[in-house]
Coordinates of C-alpha atoms in Angstrom, one line a residue:
X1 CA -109.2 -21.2 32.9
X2 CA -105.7 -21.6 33.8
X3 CA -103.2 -18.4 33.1
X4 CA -100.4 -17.8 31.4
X5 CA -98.5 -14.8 32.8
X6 CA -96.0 -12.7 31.1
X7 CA -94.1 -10.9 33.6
X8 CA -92.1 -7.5 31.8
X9 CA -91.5 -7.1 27.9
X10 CA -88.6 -6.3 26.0
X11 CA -88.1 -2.5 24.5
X12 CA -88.3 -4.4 21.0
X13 CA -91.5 -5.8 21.4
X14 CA -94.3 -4.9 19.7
X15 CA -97.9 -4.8 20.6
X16 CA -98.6 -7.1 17.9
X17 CA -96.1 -9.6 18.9
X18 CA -97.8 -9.7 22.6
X19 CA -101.5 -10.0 21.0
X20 CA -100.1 -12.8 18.9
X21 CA -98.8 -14.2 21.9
X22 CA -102.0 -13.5 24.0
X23 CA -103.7 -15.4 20.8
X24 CA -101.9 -18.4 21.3
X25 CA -102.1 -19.1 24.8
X26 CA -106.0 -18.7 24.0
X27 CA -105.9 -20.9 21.6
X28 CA -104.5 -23.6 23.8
X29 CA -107.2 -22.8 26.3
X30 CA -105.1 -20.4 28.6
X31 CA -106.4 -16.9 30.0
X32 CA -103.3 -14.7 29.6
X33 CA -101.9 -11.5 31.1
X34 CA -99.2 -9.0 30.8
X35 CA -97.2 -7.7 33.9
X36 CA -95.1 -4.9 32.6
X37 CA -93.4 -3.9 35.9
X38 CA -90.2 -5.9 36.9
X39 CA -89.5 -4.3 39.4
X40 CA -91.8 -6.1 41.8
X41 CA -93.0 -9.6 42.0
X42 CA -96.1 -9.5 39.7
X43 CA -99.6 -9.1 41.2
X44 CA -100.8 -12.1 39.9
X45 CA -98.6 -14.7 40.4
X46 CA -99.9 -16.9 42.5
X47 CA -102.6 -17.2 40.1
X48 CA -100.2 -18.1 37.1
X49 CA -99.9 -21.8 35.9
X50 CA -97.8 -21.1 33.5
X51 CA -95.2 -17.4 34.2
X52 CA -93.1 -16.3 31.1
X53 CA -90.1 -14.0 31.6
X54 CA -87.9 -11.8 30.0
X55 CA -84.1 -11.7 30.5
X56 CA -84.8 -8.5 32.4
X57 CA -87.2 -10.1 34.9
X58 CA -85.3 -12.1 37.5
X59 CA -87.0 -15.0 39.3
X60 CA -85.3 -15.5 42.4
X61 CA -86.0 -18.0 45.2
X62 CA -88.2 -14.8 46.8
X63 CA -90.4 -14.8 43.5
X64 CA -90.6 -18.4 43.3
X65 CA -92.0 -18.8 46.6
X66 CA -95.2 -17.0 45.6
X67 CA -95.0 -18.8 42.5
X68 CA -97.5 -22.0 42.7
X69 CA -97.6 -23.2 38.9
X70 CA -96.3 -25.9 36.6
X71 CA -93.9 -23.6 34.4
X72 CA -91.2 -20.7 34.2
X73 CA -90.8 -20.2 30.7
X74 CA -88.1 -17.4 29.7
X75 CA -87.8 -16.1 26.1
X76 CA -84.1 -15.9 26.3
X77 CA -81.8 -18.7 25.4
X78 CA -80.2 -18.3 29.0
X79 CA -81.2 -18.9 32.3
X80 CA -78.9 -16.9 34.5
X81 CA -82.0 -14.0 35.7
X82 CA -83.8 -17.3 37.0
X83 CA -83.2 -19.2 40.7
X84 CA -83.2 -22.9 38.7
X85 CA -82.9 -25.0 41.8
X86 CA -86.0 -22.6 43.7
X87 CA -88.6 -23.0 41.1
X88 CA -87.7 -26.7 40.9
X89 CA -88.1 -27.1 44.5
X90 CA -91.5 -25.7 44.2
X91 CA -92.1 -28.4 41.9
X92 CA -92.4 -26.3 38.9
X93 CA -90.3 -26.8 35.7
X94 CA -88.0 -24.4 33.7
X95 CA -87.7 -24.1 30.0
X96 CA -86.0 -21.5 27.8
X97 CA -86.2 -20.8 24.2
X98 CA -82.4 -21.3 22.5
X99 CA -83.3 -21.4 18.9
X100 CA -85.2 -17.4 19.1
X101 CA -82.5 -15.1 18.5
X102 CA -79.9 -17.9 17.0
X103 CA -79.9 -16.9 13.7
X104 CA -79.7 -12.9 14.4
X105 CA -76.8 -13.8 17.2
X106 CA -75.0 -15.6 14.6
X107 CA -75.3 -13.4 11.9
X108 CA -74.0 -10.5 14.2
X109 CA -71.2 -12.1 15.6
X110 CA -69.6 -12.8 11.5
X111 CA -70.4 -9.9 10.6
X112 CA -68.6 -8.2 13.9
X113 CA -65.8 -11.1 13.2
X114 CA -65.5 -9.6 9.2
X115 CA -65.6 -6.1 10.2
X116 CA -63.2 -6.0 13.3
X117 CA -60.4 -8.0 11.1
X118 CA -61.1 -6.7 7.6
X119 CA -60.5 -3.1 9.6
X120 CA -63.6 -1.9 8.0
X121 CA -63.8 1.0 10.5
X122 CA -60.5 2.4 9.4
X123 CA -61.7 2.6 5.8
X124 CA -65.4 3.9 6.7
X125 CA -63.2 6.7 8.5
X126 CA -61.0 7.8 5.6
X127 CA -64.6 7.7 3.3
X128 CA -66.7 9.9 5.5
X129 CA -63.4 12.8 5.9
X130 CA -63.4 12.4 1.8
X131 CA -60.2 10.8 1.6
X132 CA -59.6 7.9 -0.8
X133 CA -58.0 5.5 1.5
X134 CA -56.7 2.6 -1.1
X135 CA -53.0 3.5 -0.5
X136 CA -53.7 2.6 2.9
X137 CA -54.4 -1.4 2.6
X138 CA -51.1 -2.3 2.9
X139 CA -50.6 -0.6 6.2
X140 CA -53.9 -1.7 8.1
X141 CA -52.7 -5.3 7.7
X142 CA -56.6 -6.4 7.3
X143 CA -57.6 -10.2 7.3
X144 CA -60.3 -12.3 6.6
X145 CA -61.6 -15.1 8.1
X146 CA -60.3 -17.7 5.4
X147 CA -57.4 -19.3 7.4
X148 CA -57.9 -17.3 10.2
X149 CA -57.4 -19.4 14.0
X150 CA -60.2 -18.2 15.8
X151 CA -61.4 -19.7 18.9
X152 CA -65.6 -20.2 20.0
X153 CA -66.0 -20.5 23.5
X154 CA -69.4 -22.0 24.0
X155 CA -70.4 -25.0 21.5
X156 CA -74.3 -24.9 22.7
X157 CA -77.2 -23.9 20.0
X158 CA -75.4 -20.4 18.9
X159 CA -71.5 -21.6 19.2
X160 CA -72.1 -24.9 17.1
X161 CA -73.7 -22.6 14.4
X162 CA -70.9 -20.1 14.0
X163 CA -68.8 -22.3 14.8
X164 CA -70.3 -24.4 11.0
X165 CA -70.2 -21.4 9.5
X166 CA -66.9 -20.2 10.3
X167 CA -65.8 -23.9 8.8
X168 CA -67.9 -23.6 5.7
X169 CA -65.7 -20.2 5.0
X170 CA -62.5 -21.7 5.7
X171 CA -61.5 -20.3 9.0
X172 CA -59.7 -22.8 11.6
X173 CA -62.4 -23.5 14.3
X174 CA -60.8 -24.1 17.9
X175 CA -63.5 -24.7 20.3
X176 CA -63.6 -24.4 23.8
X177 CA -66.5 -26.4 26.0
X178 CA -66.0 -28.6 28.6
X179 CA -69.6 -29.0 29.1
X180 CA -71.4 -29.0 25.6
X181 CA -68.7 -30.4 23.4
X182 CA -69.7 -30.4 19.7
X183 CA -69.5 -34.0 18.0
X184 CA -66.7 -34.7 15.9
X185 CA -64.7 -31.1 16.8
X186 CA -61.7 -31.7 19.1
X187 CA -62.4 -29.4 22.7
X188 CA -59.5 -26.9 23.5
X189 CA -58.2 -25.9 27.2
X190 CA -58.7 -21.9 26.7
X191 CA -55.9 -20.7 28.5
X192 CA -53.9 -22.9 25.6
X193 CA -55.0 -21.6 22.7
X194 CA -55.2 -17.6 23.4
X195 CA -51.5 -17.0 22.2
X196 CA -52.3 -18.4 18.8
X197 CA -55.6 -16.6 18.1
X198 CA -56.5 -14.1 15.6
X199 CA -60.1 -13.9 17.0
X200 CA -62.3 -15.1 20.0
X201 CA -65.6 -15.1 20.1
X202 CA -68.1 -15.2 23.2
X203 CA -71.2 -18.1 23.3
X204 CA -70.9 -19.3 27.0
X205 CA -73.9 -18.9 29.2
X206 CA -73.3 -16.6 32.2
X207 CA -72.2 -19.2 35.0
X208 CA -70.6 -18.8 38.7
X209 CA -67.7 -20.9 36.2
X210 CA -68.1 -18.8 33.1
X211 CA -68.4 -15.1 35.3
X212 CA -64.8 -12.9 34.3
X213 CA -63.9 -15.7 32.0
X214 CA -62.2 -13.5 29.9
X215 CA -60.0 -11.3 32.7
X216 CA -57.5 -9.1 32.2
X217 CA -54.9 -11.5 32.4
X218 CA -56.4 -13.2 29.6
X219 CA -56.8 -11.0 27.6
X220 CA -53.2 -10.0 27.8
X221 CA -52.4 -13.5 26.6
X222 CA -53.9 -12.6 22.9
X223 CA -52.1 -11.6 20.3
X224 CA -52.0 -7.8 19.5
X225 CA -53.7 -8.3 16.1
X226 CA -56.6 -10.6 18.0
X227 CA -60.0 -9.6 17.7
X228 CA -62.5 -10.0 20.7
X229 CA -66.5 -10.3 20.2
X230 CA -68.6 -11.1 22.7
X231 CA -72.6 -11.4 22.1
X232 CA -72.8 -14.0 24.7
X233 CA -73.3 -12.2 28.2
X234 CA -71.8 -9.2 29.8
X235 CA -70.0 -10.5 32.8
X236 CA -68.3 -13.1 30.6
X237 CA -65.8 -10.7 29.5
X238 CA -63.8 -8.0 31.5
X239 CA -65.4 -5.1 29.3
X240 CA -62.9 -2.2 31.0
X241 CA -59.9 -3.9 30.2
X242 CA -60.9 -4.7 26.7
X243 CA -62.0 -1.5 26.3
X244 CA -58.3 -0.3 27.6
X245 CA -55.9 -3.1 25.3
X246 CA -57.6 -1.6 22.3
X247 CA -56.9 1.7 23.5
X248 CA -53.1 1.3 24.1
X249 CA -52.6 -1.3 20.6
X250 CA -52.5 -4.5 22.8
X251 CA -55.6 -5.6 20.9
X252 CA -56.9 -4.7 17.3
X253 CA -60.5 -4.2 17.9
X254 CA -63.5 -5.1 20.9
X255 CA -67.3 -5.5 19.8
X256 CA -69.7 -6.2 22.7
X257 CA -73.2 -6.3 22.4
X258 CA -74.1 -7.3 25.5
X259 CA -72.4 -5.7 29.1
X260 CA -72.8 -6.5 32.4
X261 CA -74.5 -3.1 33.5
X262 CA -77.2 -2.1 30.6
X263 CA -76.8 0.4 29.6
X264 CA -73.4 0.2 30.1
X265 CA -72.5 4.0 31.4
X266 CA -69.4 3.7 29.6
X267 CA -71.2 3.4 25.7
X268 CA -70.3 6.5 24.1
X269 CA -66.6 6.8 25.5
X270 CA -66.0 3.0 24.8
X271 CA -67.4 3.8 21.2
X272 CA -65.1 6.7 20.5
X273 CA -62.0 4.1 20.5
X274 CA -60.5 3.4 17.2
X275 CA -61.2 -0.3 17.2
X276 CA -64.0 -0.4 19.5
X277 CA -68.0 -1.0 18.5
X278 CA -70.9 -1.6 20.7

C-alpha cells in the first residue's frame, strides 16, 4: 500500500484534524504516517509516495535526495521552505494548497487595515484607563477605508481577494504585481506609488525578488499617516525599521503577523509601541 507521509504539524493542529487526514488518505487506498520531528529528515521517507509538509518543515535538495516518490504536497499557500527545482529533478511534483487559510488571511488583514487607520488602539487605551475619549476624535485624525489609496502588493489567491474587497467598500485599489497581474486592474511600479499611500498591505510570496522588499528606504518613502500590514511573509518587510518609523511618528501604525525569525525575540517590546500590533 503506498504511503502518504506527513512530515511535522502545526501548533494549531488538532488530533482530530490529523485522524481526519489519516482517514482520507485511507480512503483513497494510502497507508499514512505522521513524522512529528523537523528537525531531521523523516525516518521514513524513502518509503513515502506521497510527503506532505508544513511551512515549518523545509525540503531542501538534501531531503529531496532521499526522497523517491511522486508528490511534495505542503499545506501552506507558499513554497519558499521547499527546494522546487530538487524535488523536480528527482522527478517528483510539487503542489501547495492556496485557497486554506485565504479567507482567515483576508479577514485579518481588513480588519488590521480598519483598526490601524480608524486608530482603534488609541480609543481602546483611553476606555481601559476609564477615560471617555470622544473629545479626542478630532485629534487622532482616524480614517476609514472608504476613499482611502491603499496599495496590495501581491495579486495571487489572497491579494485578488482583499484586493475585491477593498473595492466593494470603496477604497482606491493600487496593485502591484509584475508576475500575477489581476485582470482588468491596472499594475503599479511600487517605488511610484508609496508617496501617495495611506496603507500598504503585504501578499507577495517570499522570493530571492520579493526578500527586504519593503526596506528601510522604502518605508521612508510613505507617508507619515501610512499604515503598513504585512500577513504575507516575514522577510518581505524590514520588521526593525518598521518597528522604529512608528516609534519616532514617521509612520502611524505596523501590524505583522508573520516575521522572519518565529518567534520573533522582539514581540513584546515591538507590541508595547503605540501603533504597533503583532
Amino acid at each position: 500500500m503506498p504511503l502518504v507521509l506527513r512530515w511535522s504539524r502545526t501548533a494549531y493542529e488538532t488530533d482530530d484534524a490529523l485522524a481526519a487526514e489519516r482517514a482520507a488518505a485511507e480512503a483513497l487506498g494510502f497507508a499514512w504516517d505522521l513524522d512529528p520531528d523537523r528537525t531531521r529528515p523523516p525516518a521514513r521517507l524513502s518509503d513515502a509516495e506521497v510527503l506532505v509538509v508544513t511551512s515549518k518543515a523545509r525540503v531542501e535538495a538534501a531531503v529531496a535526495e532521499g526522497f523517491a516518490g511522486r508528490l511534495v504536497l505542503t499545506t501552506t499557500s507558499g513554497v519558499d521552505h521547499l527546494d522546487v527545482a530538487a524535488i523536480r529533478a528527482r522527478g517528483a511534483r510539487v503542489a501547495r494548497c492556496p485557497l486554506a487559510r485565504r479567507d482567515a488571511v483576508v479577514e485579518h488583514t481588513l480588519a488590521a487595515l480598519i483598526r490601524s487607520m480608524r486608530r482603534f488602539e488609541n480609543l481602546e487605551r483611553a476606555s481601559r484607563d476609564g477615560r471617555w475619549a470622544r473629545g479626542d476624535l478630532p485629534d487622532l485624525a482616524g480614517r476609514g477605508l472608504s476613499g482611502a489609496r491603499i496599495g496590495v502588493v501581491g495579486l495571487g489567491v489572497i491579494g485578488r481577494r482583499v484586493a475585491a474587497l477593498l473595492d466593494a467598500i470603496g477604497a482606491e485599489v493600487v496593485g502591484v504585481d509584475p508576475y500575477a497581474p489581476d485582470p482588468g486592474r491596472a499594475v503599479h511600479e511600487l517605488d511610484a506609488i508609496l508617496p501617495s499611500l495611506d496603507a500598504i498591505t503585504l501578499h507577495c510570496q517570499r522570493t530571492p525578488t520579493s526578500a527586504g522588499l519593503m526596506s528601510a528606504e522604502r518605508l521612508a518613502c510613505l507617508p507619515r499617516h501610512a499604515v503598513v500590514v504585512n500577513t504575507a511573509r516575514g522577510e518581505v518587510l524590514d520588521v526593525g525599521a518598521a518597528v522604529q518609523a512608528v516609534a519616532s511618528d514617521r509612520l502611524r501604525g505596523l501590524v505583522c503577523d508573520v516575521f522572519p525569525e518565529e518567534p520573533w525575540p522582539d514581540l513584546a517590546a515591538g507590541a508595547g509601541i503605540p501603533g504597533v500590533a503583532f
